[in-house]
Amino acid sequence: MATVAASVETICRLLPREDRPDPPLAVLDELVGTVLSQHTSDHNSDRAFASLQRRFPSWEAVVAADLAQVADSIRCGGLAERKAATIQSLLREIERREERLDLERLRQLADREVESYLTSLPGVGPKTAACVLLFALGRPVLPVDTHVHRVATRLGWLPGGTTAERAHGLLAAAVPAHLRRDLHLALIAHGRRVCTARRPRCAECVLRRLCPSAGRSG
Ligand code: SF4
């Protein structure tokens, strides 16, 4: 893994820097926003989150609403029924445990405690928990979504066939803490624009001289 750690620095320098322009959200807002971001673009998930907030004045109102009303309000983000059900379930569970709809107390907990709490909620997996840790709490974790997983595999950082769960552990061990946020954002952007799933644009890729999969991935 020492070789990986060395090349991580180089690859971070070569990839265009990406950032999220908005200030960090409240923990619960980030959690709901991350659920909405699954299987859709940032643009559509941002629209769905804004629409949900316009339609319902509070998380309590989302819990009290009919499932169909919640689904209608997030239709532009895709998988509306499924996401609406997940959002209502996790809000109900949080309200049951916390006796209110607020997760700001998680800011006082260690990373592992936050991860354990979040992944025990219905519909929340390790990637969603890692996004909340990274973006709402500013913790140095590296969420592994489909783009990060694919690009890291093509770069030779992960053995072929590595599961998402194992990838989290391997990349966490290989990527220095101060690079994780930047690398996460840069790999997602690279996976969307250049190192795409079906036809990676290796000829125009800034990593082609370092990448063992250049010209070979399909
Ligand atoms: S060279 Fe090709 S496979 Fe390697 S990172 Fe770039 S686009 Fe992906």
mmCIF file of C-alpha atoms and ligand atoms in Angstrom:
data_model
loop_
_atom_site.group_PDB
_atom_site.id
_atom_site.type_symbol
_atom_site.label_atom_id
_atom_site.label_comp_id
_atom_site.label_asym_id
_atom_site.label_seq_id
_atom_site.Cartn_x
_atom_site.Cartn_y
_atom_site.Cartn_z
ATOM 1 C CA MET A 1 0.000 0.000 0.000
ATOM 2 C CA ALA A 2 3.016 2.326 0.286
ATOM 3 C CA THR A 3 3.102 2.682 -3.517
ATOM 4 C CA VAL A 4 -0.582 3.561 -3.520
ATOM 5 C CA ALA A 5 -0.072 6.231 -0.877
ATOM 6 C CA ALA A 6 2.731 7.769 -2.938
ATOM 7 C CA SER A 7 0.674 7.864 -6.125
ATOM 8 C CA VAL A 8 -2.368 9.273 -4.330
ATOM 9 C CA GLU A 9 -0.503 12.528 -3.770
ATOM 10 C CA THR A 10 0.464 12.735 -7.454
ATOM 11 C CA ILE A 11 -3.009 11.913 -8.702
ATOM 12 C CA CYS A 12 -4.582 14.471 -6.377
ATOM 13 C CA ARG A 13 -2.269 17.086 -7.874
ATOM 14 C CA LEU A 14 -3.105 16.111 -11.456
ATOM 15 C CA LEU A 15 -6.890 15.999 -11.146
ATOM 16 C CA PRO A 16 -8.802 19.298 -11.309
ATOM 17 C CA ARG A 17 -9.777 20.509 -7.858
ATOM 18 C CA GLU A 18 -13.488 20.217 -7.099
ATOM 19 C CA ASP A 19 -15.441 21.603 -4.186
ATOM 20 C CA ARG A 20 -18.902 21.929 -2.785
ATOM 21 C CA PRO A 21 -19.688 25.631 -2.794
ATOM 22 C CA ASP A 22 -22.352 25.596 -0.091
ATOM 23 C CA PRO A 23 -21.622 25.811 3.649
ATOM 24 C CA PRO A 24 -22.036 22.548 5.596
ATOM 25 C CA LEU A 25 -25.620 21.515 6.276
ATOM 26 C CA ALA A 26 -27.121 20.464 9.597
ATOM 27 C CA VAL A 27 -26.393 16.783 10.222
ATOM 28 C CA LEU A 28 -29.976 15.643 9.604
ATOM 29 C CA ASP A 29 -30.246 17.762 6.449
ATOM 30 C CA GLU A 30 -27.039 16.213 5.094
ATOM 31 C CA LEU A 31 -28.356 12.739 5.860
ATOM 32 C CA VAL A 32 -31.614 13.334 3.980
ATOM 33 C CA GLY A 33 -29.731 15.073 1.161
ATOM 34 C CA THR A 34 -27.419 12.082 0.816
ATOM 35 C CA VAL A 35 -30.358 9.689 0.559
ATOM 36 C CA LEU A 36 -31.771 11.922 -2.184
ATOM 37 C CA SER A 37 -28.431 11.901 -4.023
ATOM 38 C CA GLN A 38 -28.452 8.143 -4.578
ATOM 39 C CA HIS A 39 -28.620 7.059 -8.229
ATOM 40 C CA THR A 40 -29.014 10.565 -9.632
ATOM 41 C CA SER A 41 -26.970 13.620 -10.539
ATOM 42 C CA ASP A 42 -26.020 16.372 -8.078
ATOM 43 C CA HIS A 43 -28.247 18.740 -10.046
ATOM 44 C CA ASN A 44 -31.339 16.547 -9.707
ATOM 45 C CA SER A 45 -30.731 15.698 -6.058
ATOM 46 C CA ASP A 46 -30.250 19.392 -5.225
ATOM 47 C CA ARG A 47 -33.549 20.142 -6.961
ATOM 48 C CA ALA A 48 -35.285 17.335 -5.075
ATOM 49 C CA PHE A 49 -33.933 18.566 -1.733
ATOM 50 C CA ALA A 50 -35.016 22.153 -2.469
ATOM 51 C CA SER A 51 -38.446 20.946 -3.542
ATOM 52 C CA LEU A 52 -38.841 18.850 -0.368
ATOM 53 C CA GLN A 53 -37.953 21.868 1.764
ATOM 54 C CA ARG A 54 -40.366 24.110 -0.152
ATOM 55 C CA ARG A 55 -43.215 21.656 0.231
ATOM 56 C CA PHE A 56 -42.690 20.853 3.927
ATOM 57 C CA PRO A 57 -41.736 23.479 6.504
ATOM 58 C CA SER A 58 -40.063 21.002 8.881
ATOM 59 C CA TRP A 59 -38.912 17.381 9.195
ATOM 60 C CA GLU A 60 -41.898 16.847 11.499
ATOM 61 C CA ALA A 61 -44.153 17.782 8.579
ATOM 62 C CA VAL A 62 -42.380 15.245 6.352
ATOM 63 C CA VAL A 63 -43.014 12.515 8.932
ATOM 64 C CA ALA A 64 -46.689 13.461 9.229
ATOM 65 C CA ALA A 65 -47.310 13.605 5.476
ATOM 66 C CA ASP A 66 -48.638 10.830 3.287
ATOM 67 C CA LEU A 67 -45.918 8.843 1.561
ATOM 68 C CA ALA A 68 -47.344 9.882 -1.816
ATOM 69 C CA GLN A 69 -47.022 13.584 -0.940
ATOM 70 C CA VAL A 70 -43.382 13.160 0.030
ATOM 71 C CA ALA A 71 -42.715 11.138 -3.128
ATOM 72 C CA ASP A 72 -44.374 13.815 -5.286
ATOM 73 C CA SER A 73 -42.171 16.498 -3.785
ATOM 74 C CA ILE A 74 -38.935 14.664 -4.688
ATOM 75 C CA ARG A 75 -40.022 13.269 -8.047
ATOM 76 C CA CYS A 76 -37.291 15.136 -9.952
ATOM 77 C CA GLY A 77 -34.610 13.202 -8.024
ATOM 78 C CA GLY A 78 -35.692 9.769 -9.314
ATOM 79 C CA LEU A 79 -36.728 6.636 -7.384
ATOM 80 C CA ALA A 80 -39.191 8.885 -5.600
ATOM 81 C CA GLU A 81 -41.325 6.245 -3.846
ATOM 82 C CA ARG A 82 -38.300 4.336 -2.573
ATOM 83 C CA LYS A 83 -36.473 7.429 -1.354
ATOM 84 C CA ALA A 84 -39.622 8.874 0.252
ATOM 85 C CA ALA A 85 -40.150 5.624 2.178
ATOM 86 C CA THR A 86 -36.514 5.583 3.309
ATOM 87 C CA ILE A 87 -36.653 9.225 4.409
ATOM 88 C CA GLN A 88 -39.862 8.748 6.392
ATOM 89 C CA SER A 89 -38.554 5.554 8.026
ATOM 90 C CA LEU A 90 -35.273 7.044 9.104
ATOM 91 C CA LEU A 91 -36.945 10.233 10.357
ATOM 92 C CA ARG A 92 -39.399 8.177 12.412
ATOM 93 C CA GLU A 93 -36.576 6.129 13.883
ATOM 94 C CA ILE A 94 -34.556 9.253 14.739
ATOM 95 C CA GLU A 95 -37.609 10.828 16.375
ATOM 96 C CA ARG A 96 -38.161 7.665 18.403
ATOM 97 C CA ARG A 97 -34.552 7.543 19.618
ATOM 98 C CA GLU A 98 -33.854 11.245 20.095
ATOM 99 C CA GLU A 99 -37.380 12.393 20.979
ATOM 100 C CA ARG A 100 -36.912 15.107 18.400
ATOM 101 C CA LEU A 101 -35.810 15.462 14.797
ATOM 102 C CA ASP A 102 -32.288 16.710 15.250
ATOM 103 C CA LEU A 103 -28.898 15.010 15.001
ATOM 104 C CA GLU A 104 -26.579 17.835 16.008
ATOM 105 C CA ARG A 105 -25.483 15.879 19.085
ATOM 106 C CA LEU A 106 -23.547 13.565 16.746
ATOM 107 C CA ARG A 107 -20.983 16.353 16.403
ATOM 108 C CA GLN A 108 -19.752 15.424 19.890
ATOM 109 C CA LEU A 109 -19.188 11.752 19.025
ATOM 110 C CA ALA A 110 -16.153 9.951 17.620
ATOM 111 C CA ASP A 111 -16.186 8.873 13.961
ATOM 112 C CA ARG A 112 -16.889 5.220 14.782
ATOM 113 C CA GLU A 113 -19.780 6.096 17.080
ATOM 114 C CA VAL A 114 -21.332 8.330 14.417
ATOM 115 C CA GLU A 115 -20.898 5.634 11.779
ATOM 116 C CA SER A 116 -22.397 3.013 14.038
ATOM 117 C CA TYR A 117 -25.399 5.218 14.880
ATOM 118 C CA LEU A 118 -26.087 6.196 11.276
ATOM 119 C CA THR A 119 -25.724 2.731 9.787
ATOM 120 C CA SER A 120 -28.185 1.388 12.358
ATOM 121 C CA LEU A 121 -30.882 3.620 10.833
ATOM 122 C CA PRO A 122 -33.150 2.085 8.183
ATOM 123 C CA GLY A 123 -31.795 2.500 4.655
ATOM 124 C CA VAL A 124 -28.461 4.037 5.707
ATOM 125 C CA GLY A 125 -25.323 2.214 4.546
ATOM 126 C CA PRO A 126 -21.609 2.881 5.027
ATOM 127 C CA LYS A 127 -21.361 5.225 2.034
ATOM 128 C CA THR A 128 -24.198 7.464 3.224
ATOM 129 C CA ALA A 129 -22.747 7.504 6.749
ATOM 130 C CA ALA A 130 -19.332 8.423 5.345
ATOM 131 C CA CYS A 131 -20.838 11.314 3.345
ATOM 132 C CA VAL A 132 -22.458 12.696 6.507
ATOM 133 C CA LEU A 133 -19.187 12.328 8.409
ATOM 134 C CA LEU A 134 -17.245 14.070 5.656
ATOM 135 C CA PHE A 135 -19.566 16.880 4.616
ATOM 136 C CA ALA A 136 -21.634 17.714 7.709
ATOM 137 C CA LEU A 137 -19.055 16.904 10.390
ATOM 138 C CA GLY A 138 -15.849 17.655 8.490
ATOM 139 C CA ARG A 139 -14.282 14.317 9.434
ATOM 140 C CA PRO A 140 -11.447 12.985 7.244
ATOM 141 C CA VAL A 141 -13.216 9.989 5.714
ATOM 142 C CA LEU A 142 -13.384 8.866 2.089
ATOM 143 C CA PRO A 143 -16.849 7.760 0.969
ATOM 144 C CA VAL A 144 -16.593 5.125 -1.755
ATOM 145 C CA ASP A 145 -19.369 5.520 -4.294
ATOM 146 C CA THR A 146 -19.557 3.809 -7.665
ATOM 147 C CA HIS A 147 -17.272 6.390 -9.351
ATOM 148 C CA VAL A 148 -14.614 6.317 -6.641
ATOM 149 C CA HIS A 149 -14.701 2.521 -6.671
ATOM 150 C CA ARG A 150 -14.363 2.270 -10.467
ATOM 151 C CA VAL A 151 -11.600 4.846 -10.888
ATOM 152 C CA ALA A 152 -9.617 3.503 -7.899
ATOM 153 C CA THR A 153 -9.844 -0.003 -9.362
ATOM 154 C CA ARG A 154 -8.665 1.147 -12.796
ATOM 155 C CA LEU A 155 -5.789 3.032 -11.214
ATOM 156 C CA GLY A 156 -4.712 -0.222 -9.561
ATOM 157 C CA TRP A 157 -5.441 0.952 -6.023
ATOM 158 C CA LEU A 158 -8.001 -1.815 -5.471
ATOM 159 C CA PRO A 159 -7.767 -5.425 -6.648
ATOM 160 C CA GLY A 160 -10.447 -6.377 -9.191
ATOM 161 C CA GLY A 161 -13.601 -7.659 -7.524
ATOM 162 C CA THR A 162 -13.053 -5.756 -4.266
ATOM 163 C CA THR A 163 -16.370 -5.244 -2.512
ATOM 164 C CA ALA A 164 -17.516 -1.737 -1.609
ATOM 165 C CA GLU A 165 -17.127 -2.522 2.067
ATOM 166 C CA ARG A 166 -13.556 -3.766 1.628
ATOM 167 C CA ALA A 167 -12.792 -0.790 -0.631
ATOM 168 C CA HIS A 168 -13.674 1.590 2.213
ATOM 169 C CA GLY A 169 -11.074 -0.044 4.445
ATOM 170 C CA LEU A 170 -8.348 -0.307 1.795
ATOM 171 C CA LEU A 171 -8.685 3.285 0.626
ATOM 172 C CA ALA A 172 -8.914 4.613 4.179
ATOM 173 C CA ALA A 173 -5.603 2.897 4.894
ATOM 174 C CA ALA A 174 -3.953 4.152 1.710
ATOM 175 C CA VAL A 175 -5.136 7.770 1.484
ATOM 176 C CA PRO A 176 -3.718 10.306 3.948
ATOM 177 C CA ALA A 177 -6.428 11.998 6.002
ATOM 178 C CA HIS A 178 -5.753 15.479 4.627
ATOM 179 C CA LEU A 179 -6.378 14.299 1.037
ATOM 180 C CA ARG A 180 -9.591 12.341 1.534
ATOM 181 C CA ARG A 181 -12.140 15.088 0.934
ATOM 182 C CA ASP A 182 -10.339 16.443 -2.131
ATOM 183 C CA LEU A 183 -9.746 12.977 -3.546
ATOM 184 C CA HIS A 184 -13.356 11.907 -3.011
ATOM 185 C CA LEU A 185 -14.679 14.948 -4.887
ATOM 186 C CA ALA A 186 -12.021 14.746 -7.611
ATOM 187 C CA LEU A 187 -12.549 11.023 -8.283
ATOM 188 C CA ILE A 188 -16.319 11.457 -8.525
ATOM 189 C CA ALA A 189 -15.932 14.290 -11.028
ATOM 190 C CA HIS A 190 -13.312 12.307 -12.969
ATOM 191 C CA GLY A 191 -15.540 9.224 -13.010
ATOM 192 C CA ARG A 192 -18.469 11.223 -14.351
ATOM 193 C CA ARG A 193 -16.624 13.224 -17.000
ATOM 194 C CA VAL A 194 -13.627 11.165 -18.139
ATOM 195 C CA CYS A 195 -13.247 7.710 -16.567
ATOM 196 C CA THR A 196 -16.814 6.748 -17.332
ATOM 197 C CA ALA A 197 -18.134 3.232 -16.791
ATOM 198 C CA ARG A 198 -18.571 2.195 -20.419
ATOM 199 C CA ARG A 199 -16.163 4.217 -22.533
ATOM 200 C CA PRO A 200 -13.447 5.899 -20.501
ATOM 201 C CA ARG A 201 -11.806 8.751 -22.405
ATOM 202 C CA CYS A 202 -8.264 7.563 -21.815
ATOM 203 C CA ALA A 203 -6.805 9.578 -24.710
ATOM 204 C CA GLU A 204 -7.767 12.850 -23.008
ATOM 205 C CA CYS A 205 -7.211 11.712 -19.413
ATOM 206 C CA VAL A 206 -4.626 13.591 -17.334
ATOM 207 C CA LEU A 207 -3.823 10.333 -15.531
ATOM 208 C CA ARG A 208 -3.146 8.233 -18.637
ATOM 209 C CA ARG A 209 0.635 8.057 -18.137
ATOM 210 C CA LEU A 210 0.197 6.693 -14.604
ATOM 211 C CA CYS A 211 -2.835 4.499 -15.117
ATOM 212 C CA PRO A 212 -2.318 0.752 -15.637
ATOM 213 C CA SER A 213 -5.736 0.542 -17.317
ATOM 214 C CA ALA A 214 -5.171 3.305 -19.890
ATOM 215 C CA GLY A 215 -6.636 2.185 -23.199
ATOM 216 C CA ARG A 216 -7.762 -1.129 -21.741
ATOM 217 C CA SER A 217 -10.927 -0.431 -19.774
ATOM 218 C CA GLY A 218 -14.272 -0.859 -21.395
HETATM 219 S S1 SF4 B 1 -6.409 6.467 -18.227
HETATM 220 FE FE1 SF4 B 1 -8.460 5.707 -18.730
HETATM 221 S S2 SF4 B 1 -8.891 4.085 -17.257
HETATM 222 FE FE2 SF4 B 1 -7.154 5.286 -16.459
HETATM 223 S S3 SF4 B 1 -8.097 6.836 -15.112
HETATM 224 FE FE3 SF4 B 1 -7.884 7.759 -17.135
HETATM 225 S S4 SF4 B 1 -9.836 7.399 -18.189
HETATM 226 FE FE4 SF4 B 1 -9.707 5.998 -16.408
#
